[in-house]
Short mmCIF file of N, CA, C and O in Angstrom, two decimals:
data_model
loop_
_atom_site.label_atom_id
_atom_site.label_comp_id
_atom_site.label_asym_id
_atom_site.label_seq_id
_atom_site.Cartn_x
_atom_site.Cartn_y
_atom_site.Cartn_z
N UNK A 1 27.53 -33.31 40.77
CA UNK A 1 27.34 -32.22 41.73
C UNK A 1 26.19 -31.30 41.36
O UNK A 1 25.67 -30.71 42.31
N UNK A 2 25.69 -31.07 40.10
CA UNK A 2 24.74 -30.55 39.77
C UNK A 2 23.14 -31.18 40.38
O UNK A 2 22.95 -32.38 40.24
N UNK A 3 22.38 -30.61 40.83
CA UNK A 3 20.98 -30.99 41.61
C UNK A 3 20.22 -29.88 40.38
O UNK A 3 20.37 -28.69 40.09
N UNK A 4 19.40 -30.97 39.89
CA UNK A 4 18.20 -29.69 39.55
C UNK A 4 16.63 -30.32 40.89
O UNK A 4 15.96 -31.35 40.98
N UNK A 5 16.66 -29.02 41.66
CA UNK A 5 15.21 -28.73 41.92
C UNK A 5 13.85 -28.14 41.46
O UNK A 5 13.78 -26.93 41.21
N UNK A 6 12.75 -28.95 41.33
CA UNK A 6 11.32 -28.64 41.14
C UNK A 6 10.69 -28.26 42.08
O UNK A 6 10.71 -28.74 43.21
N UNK A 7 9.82 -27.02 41.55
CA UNK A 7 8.37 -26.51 42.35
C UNK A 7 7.49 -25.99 41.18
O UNK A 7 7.75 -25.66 40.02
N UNK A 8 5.97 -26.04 42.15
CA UNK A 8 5.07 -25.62 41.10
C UNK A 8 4.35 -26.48 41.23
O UNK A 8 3.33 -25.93 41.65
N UNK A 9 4.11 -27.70 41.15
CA UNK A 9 3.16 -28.47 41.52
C UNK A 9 2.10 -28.33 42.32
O UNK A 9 2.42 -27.81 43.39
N UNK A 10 0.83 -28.62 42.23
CA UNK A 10 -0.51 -28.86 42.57
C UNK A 10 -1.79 -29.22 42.72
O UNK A 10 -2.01 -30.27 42.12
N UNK A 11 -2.83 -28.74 43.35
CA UNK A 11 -4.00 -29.26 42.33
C UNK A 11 -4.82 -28.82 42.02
O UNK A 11 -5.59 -28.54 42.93
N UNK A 12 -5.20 -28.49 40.80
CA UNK A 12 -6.01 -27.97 40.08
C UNK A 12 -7.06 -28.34 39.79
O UNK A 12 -7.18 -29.55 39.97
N UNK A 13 -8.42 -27.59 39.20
CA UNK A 13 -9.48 -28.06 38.53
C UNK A 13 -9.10 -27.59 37.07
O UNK A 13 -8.37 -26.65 36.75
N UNK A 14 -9.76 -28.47 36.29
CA UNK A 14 -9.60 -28.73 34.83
C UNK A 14 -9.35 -27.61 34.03
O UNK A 14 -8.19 -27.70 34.44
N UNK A 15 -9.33 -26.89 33.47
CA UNK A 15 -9.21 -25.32 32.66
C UNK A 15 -8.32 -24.22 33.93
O UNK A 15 -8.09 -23.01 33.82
N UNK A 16 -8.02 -24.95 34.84
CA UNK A 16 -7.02 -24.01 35.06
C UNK A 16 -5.40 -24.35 35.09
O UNK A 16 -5.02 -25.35 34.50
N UNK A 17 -4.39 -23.46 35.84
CA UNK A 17 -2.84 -23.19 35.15
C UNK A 17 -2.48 -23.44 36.07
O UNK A 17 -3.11 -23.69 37.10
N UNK A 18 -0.84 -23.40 35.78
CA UNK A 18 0.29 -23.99 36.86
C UNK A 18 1.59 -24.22 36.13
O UNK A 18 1.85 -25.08 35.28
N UNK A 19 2.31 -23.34 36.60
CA UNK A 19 3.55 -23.12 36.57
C UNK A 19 4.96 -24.15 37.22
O UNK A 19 5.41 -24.06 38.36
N UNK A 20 5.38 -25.00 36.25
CA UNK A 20 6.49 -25.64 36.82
C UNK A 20 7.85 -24.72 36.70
O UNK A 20 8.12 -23.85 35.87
N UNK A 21 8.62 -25.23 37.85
CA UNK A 21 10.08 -24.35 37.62
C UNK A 21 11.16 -25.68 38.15
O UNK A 21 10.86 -26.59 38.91
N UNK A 22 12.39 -25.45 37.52
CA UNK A 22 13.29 -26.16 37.72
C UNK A 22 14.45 -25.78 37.72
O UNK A 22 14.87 -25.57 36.59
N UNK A 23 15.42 -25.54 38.80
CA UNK A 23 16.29 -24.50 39.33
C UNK A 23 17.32 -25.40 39.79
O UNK A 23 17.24 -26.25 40.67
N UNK A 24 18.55 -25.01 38.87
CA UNK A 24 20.12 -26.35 38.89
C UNK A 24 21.04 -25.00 40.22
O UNK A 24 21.06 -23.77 40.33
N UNK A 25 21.44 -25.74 40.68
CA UNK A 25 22.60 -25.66 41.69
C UNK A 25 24.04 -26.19 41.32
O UNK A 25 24.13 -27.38 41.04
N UNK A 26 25.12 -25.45 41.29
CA UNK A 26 26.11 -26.49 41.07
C UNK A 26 26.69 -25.35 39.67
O UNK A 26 26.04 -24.44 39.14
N UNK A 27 28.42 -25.93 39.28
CA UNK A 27 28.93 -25.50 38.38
C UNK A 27 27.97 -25.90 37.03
O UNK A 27 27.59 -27.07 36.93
N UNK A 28 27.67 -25.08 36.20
CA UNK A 28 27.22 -25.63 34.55
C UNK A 28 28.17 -24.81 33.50
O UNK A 28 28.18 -23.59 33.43
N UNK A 29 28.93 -25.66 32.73
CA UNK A 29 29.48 -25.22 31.74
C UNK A 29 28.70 -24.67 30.92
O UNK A 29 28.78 -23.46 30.73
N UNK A 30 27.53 -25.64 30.10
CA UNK A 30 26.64 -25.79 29.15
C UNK A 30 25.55 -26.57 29.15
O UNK A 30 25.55 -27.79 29.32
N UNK A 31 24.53 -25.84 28.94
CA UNK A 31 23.22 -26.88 28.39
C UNK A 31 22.80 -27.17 27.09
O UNK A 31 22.22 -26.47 26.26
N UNK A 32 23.21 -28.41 27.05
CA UNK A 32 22.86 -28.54 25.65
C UNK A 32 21.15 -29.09 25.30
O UNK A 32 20.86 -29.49 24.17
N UNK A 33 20.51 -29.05 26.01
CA UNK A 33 18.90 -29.21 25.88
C UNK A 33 18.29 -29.11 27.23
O UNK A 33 19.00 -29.56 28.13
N UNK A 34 16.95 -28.55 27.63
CA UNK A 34 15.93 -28.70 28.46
C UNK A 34 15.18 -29.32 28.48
O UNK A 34 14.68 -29.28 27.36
N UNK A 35 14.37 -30.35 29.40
CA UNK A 35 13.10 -31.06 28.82
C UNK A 35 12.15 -31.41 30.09
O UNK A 35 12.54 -31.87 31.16
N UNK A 36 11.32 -31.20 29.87
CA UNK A 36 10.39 -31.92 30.83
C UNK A 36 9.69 -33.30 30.27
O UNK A 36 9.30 -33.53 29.13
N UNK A 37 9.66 -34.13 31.39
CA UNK A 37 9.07 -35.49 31.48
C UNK A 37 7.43 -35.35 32.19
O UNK A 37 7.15 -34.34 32.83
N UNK A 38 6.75 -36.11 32.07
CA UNK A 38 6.00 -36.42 32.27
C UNK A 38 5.28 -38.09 32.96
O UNK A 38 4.84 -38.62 31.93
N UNK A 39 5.10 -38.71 33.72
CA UNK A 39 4.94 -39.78 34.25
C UNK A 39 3.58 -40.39 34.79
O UNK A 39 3.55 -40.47 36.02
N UNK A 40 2.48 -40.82 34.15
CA UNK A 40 1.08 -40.95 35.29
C UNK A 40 1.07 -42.70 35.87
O UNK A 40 1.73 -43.53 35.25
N UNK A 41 0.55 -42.94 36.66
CA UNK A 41 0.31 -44.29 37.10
C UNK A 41 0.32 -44.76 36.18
O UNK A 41 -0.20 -44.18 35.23
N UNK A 42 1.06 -46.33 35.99
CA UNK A 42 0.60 -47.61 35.50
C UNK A 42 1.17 -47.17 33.78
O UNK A 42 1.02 -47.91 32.81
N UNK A 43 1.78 -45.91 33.75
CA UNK A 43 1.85 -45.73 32.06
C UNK A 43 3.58 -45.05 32.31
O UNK A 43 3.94 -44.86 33.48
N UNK A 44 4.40 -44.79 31.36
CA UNK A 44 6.08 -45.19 31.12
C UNK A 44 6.25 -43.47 31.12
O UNK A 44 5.43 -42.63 30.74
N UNK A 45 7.44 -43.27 31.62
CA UNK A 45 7.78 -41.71 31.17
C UNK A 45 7.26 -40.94 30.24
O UNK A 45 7.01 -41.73 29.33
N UNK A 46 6.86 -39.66 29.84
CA UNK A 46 6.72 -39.38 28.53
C UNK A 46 7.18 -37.72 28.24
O UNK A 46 7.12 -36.82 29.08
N UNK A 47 7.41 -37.65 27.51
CA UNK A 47 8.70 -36.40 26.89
C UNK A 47 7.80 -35.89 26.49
O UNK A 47 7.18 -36.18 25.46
N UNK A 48 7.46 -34.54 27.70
CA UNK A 48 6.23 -33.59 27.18
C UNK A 48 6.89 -31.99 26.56
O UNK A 48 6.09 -31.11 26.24
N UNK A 49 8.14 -31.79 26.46
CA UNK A 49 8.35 -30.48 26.08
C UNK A 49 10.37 -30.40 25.89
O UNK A 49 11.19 -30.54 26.80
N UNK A 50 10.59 -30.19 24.75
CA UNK A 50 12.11 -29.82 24.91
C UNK A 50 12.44 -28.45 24.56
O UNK A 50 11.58 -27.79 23.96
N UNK A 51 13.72 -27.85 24.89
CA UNK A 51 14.28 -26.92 24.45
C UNK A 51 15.94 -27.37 24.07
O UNK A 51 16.74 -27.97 24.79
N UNK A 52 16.10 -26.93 22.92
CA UNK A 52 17.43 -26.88 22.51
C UNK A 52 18.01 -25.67 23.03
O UNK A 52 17.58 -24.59 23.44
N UNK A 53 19.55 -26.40 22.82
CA UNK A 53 20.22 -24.81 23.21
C UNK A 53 20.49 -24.00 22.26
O UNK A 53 21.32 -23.14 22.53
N UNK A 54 19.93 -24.01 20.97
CA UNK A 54 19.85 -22.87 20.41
C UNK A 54 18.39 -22.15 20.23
O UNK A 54 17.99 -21.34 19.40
N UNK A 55 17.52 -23.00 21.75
CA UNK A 55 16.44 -22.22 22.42
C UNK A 55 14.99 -22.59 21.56
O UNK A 55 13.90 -22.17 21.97
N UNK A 56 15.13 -23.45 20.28
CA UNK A 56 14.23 -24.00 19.62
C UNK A 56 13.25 -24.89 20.52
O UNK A 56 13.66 -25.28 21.61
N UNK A 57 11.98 -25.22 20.10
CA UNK A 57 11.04 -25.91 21.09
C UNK A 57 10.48 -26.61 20.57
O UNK A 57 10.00 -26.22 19.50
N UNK A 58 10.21 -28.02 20.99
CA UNK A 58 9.09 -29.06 20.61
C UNK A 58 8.15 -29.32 21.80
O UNK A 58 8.39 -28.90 22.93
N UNK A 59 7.03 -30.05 21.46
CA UNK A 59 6.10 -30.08 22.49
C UNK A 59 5.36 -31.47 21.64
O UNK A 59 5.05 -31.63 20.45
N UNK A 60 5.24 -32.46 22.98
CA UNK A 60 4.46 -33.21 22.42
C UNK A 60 2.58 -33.12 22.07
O UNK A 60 1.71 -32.54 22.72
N UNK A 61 2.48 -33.93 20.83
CA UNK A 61 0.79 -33.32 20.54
C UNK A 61 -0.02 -32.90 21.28
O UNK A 61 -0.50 -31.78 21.13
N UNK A 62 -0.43 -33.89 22.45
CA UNK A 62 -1.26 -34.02 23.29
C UNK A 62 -1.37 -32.23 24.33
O UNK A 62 -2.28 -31.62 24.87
N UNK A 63 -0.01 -32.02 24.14
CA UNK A 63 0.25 -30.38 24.71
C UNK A 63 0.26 -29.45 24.41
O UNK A 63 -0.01 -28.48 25.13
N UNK A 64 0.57 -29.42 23.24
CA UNK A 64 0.67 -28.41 22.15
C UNK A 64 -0.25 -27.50 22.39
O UNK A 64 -1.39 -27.82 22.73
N UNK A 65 0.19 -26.04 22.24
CA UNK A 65 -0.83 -25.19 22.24
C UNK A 65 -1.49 -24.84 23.84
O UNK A 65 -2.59 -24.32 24.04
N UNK A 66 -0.74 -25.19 24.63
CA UNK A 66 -1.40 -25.71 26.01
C UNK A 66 0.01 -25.31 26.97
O UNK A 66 -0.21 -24.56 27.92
N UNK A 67 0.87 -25.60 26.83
CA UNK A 67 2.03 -25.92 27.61
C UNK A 67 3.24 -24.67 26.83
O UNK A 67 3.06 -24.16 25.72
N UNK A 68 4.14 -24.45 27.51
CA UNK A 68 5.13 -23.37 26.76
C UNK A 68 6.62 -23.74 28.01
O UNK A 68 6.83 -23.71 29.22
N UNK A 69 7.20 -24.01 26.97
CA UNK A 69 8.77 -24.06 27.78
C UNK A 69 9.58 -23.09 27.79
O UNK A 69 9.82 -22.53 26.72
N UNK A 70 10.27 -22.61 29.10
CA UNK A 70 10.92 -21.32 28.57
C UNK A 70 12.17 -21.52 29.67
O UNK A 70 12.22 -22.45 30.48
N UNK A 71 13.48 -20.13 29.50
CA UNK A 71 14.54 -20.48 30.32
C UNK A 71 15.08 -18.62 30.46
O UNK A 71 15.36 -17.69 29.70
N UNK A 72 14.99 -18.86 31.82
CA UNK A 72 15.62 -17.74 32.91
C UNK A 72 17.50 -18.04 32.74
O UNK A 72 17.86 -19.07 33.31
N UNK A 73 18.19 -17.56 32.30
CA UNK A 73 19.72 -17.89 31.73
C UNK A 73 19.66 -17.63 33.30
O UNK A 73 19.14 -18.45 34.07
N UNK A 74 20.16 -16.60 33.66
CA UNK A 74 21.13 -15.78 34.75
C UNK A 74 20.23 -16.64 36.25
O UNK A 74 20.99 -16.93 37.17
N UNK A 75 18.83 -16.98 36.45
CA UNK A 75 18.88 -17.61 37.46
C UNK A 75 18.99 -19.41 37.26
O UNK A 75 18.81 -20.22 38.17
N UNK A 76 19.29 -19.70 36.03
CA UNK A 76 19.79 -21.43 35.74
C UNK A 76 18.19 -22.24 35.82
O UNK A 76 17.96 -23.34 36.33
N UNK A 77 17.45 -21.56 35.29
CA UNK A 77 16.01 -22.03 35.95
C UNK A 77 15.56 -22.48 34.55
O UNK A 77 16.28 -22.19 33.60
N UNK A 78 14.49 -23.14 34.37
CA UNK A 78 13.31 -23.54 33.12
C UNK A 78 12.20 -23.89 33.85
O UNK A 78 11.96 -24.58 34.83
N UNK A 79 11.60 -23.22 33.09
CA UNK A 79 9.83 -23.42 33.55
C UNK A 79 8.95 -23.93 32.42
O UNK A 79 9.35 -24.07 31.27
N UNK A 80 7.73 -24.21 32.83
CA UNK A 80 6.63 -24.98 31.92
C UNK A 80 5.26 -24.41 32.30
O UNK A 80 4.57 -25.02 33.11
N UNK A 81 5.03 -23.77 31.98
CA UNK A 81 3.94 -22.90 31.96
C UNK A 81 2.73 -23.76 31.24
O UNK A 81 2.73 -24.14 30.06
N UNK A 82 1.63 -23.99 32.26
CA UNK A 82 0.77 -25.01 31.65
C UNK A 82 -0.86 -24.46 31.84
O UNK A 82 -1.42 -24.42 32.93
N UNK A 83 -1.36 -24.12 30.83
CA UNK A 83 -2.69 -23.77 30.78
C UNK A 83 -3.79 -24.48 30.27
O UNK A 83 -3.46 -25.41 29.53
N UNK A 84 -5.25 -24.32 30.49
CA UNK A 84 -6.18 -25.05 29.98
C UNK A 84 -6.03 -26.33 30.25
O UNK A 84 -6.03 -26.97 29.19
N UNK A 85 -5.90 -27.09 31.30
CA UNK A 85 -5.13 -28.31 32.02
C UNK A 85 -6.46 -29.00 31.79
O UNK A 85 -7.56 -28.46 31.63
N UNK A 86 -6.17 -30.29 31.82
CA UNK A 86 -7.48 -31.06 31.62
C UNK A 86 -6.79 -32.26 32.52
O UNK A 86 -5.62 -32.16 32.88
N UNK A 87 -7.77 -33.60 32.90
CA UNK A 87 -7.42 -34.33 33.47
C UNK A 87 -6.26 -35.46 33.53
O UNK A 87 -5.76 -35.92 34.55
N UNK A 88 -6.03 -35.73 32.53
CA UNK A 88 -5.32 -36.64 31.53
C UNK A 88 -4.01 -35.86 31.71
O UNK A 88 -2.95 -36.36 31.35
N UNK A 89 -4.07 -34.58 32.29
CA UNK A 89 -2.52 -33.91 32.42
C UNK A 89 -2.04 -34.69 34.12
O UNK A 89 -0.99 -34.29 34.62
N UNK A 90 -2.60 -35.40 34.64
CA UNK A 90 -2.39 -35.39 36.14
C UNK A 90 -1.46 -36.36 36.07
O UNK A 90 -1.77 -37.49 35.70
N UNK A 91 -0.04 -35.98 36.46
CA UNK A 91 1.18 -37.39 36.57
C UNK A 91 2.02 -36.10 37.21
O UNK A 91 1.84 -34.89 37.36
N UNK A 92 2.99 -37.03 37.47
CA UNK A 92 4.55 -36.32 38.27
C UNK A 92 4.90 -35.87 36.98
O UNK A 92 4.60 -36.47 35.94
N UNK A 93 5.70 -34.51 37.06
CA UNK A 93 6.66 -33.88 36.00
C UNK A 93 7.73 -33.93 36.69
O UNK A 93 7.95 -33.81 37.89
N UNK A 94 8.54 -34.18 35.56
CA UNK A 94 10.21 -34.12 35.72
C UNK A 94 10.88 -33.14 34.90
O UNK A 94 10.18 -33.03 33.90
N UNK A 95 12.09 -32.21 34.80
CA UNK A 95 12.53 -31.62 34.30
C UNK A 95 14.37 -32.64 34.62
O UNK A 95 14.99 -33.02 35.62
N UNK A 96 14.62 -32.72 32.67
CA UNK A 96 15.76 -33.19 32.45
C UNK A 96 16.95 -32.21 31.81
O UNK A 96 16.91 -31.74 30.67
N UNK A 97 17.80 -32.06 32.59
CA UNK A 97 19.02 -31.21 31.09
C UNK A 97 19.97 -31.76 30.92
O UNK A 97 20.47 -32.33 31.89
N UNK A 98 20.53 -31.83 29.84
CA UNK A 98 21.63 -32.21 29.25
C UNK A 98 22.64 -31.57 29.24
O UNK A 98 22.66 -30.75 28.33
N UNK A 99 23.90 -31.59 30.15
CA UNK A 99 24.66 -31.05 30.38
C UNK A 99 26.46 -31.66 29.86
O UNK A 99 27.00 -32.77 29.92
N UNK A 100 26.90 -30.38 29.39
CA UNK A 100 28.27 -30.27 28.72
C UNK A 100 28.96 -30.43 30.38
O UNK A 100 28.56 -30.06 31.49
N UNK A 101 30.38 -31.30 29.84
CA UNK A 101 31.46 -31.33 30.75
C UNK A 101 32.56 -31.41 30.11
O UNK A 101 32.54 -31.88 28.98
N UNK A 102 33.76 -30.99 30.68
CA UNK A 102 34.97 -31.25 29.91
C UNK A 102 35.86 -32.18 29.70
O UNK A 102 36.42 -32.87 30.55
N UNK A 103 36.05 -32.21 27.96
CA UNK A 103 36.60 -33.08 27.54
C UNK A 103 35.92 -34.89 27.64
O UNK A 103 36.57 -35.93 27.68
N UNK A 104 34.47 -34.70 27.68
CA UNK A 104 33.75 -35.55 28.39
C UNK A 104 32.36 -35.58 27.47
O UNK A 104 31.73 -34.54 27.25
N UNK A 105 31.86 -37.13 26.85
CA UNK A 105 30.08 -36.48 26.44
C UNK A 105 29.54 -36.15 27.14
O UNK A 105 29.77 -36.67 28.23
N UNK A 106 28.36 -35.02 27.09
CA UNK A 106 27.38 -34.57 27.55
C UNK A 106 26.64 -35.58 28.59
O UNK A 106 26.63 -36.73 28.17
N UNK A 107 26.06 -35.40 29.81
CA UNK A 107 25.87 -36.44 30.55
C UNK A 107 23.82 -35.67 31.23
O UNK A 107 23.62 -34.46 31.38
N UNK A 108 22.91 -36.56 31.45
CA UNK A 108 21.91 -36.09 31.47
C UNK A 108 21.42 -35.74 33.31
O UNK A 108 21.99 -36.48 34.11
N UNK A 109 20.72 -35.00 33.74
CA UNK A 109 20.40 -34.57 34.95
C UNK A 109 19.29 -34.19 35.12
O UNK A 109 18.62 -33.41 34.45
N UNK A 110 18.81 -35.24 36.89
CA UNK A 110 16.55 -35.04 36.70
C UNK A 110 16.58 -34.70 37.75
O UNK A 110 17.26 -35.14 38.67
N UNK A 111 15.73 -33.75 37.73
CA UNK A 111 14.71 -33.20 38.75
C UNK A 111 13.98 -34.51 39.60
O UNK A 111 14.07 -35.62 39.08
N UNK A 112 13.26 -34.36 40.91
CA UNK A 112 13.02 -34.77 42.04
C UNK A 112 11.47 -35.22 41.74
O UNK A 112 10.79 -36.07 42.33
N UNK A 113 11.16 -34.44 40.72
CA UNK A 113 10.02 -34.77 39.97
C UNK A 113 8.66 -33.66 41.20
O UNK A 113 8.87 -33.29 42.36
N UNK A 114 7.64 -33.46 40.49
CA UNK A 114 6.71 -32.56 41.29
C UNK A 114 5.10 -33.22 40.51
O UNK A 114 4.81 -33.43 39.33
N UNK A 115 4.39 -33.39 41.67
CA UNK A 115 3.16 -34.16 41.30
C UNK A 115 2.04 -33.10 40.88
O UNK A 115 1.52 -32.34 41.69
N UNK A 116 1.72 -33.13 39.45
CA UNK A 116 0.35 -32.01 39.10
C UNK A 116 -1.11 -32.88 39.18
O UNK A 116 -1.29 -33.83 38.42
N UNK A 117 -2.14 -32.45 40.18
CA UNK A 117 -3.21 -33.15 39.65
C UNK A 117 -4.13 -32.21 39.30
O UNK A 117 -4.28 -31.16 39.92
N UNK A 118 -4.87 -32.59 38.15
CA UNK A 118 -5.91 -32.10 38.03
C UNK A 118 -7.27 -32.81 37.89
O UNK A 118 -7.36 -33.83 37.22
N UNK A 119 -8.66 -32.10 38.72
CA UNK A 119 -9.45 -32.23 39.00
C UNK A 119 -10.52 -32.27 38.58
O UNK A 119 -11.25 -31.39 39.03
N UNK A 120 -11.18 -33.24 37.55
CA UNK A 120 -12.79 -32.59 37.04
C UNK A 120 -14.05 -31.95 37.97
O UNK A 120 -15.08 -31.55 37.43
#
């Protein structure tokens, strides 16, 4: 019953920003991690940013320093704040969470995915 929706997507020229958001609907007990995906033509998912739920952050290399994951508690939202964008950033993003249920393992939930291009 949980839906997470994406916005934020666009298109950009190279050195500039763009804000992803990803906004769950539905009962949530618990999140036990945040993450955004990443996807470009012809190449496999790729795990560009997590948050734990004790709010810790990884970011893959290629982003680092570039990208920032963060989470709005009270509106159920996570965003990805993406600056200094270069071309090689242009694929669909996905936002994944890992969600607690009861008496039950943790079970995972994706976003609709939102297409970023950027432009040289």
């Amino acid at each position: 019953q949980v839906q997470l929706v994406e916005s934020g997507g666009g298109l950009v020229q190279a050195g500039g920003s763009l804000r992803l958001s990803c906004a769950a609907s539905g009962i949530i007990l618990k999140i036990n991690a945040m993450e955004w995906y990443r996807q470009a033509p012809g190449k496999q998912r790729e795990l560009v940013a997590t948050m734990s739920s004790g709010g810790s952050t990884d970011y893959a290399d290629s982003v680092k320093g570039r990208f920032t994951i963060s989470r709005d508690n009270a509106a159920n939202t996570v965003y990805l704040q993406m600056i200094s964008l270069k071309p090689e950033d242009t694929a669909v993003y996905y936002c994944k969470w890992s969600l607690a249920r009861p008496l039950l393992p943790s079970y995972d939930c994706w976003g609709q995915g939102t297409q970023v291009t950027v432009s040289s």
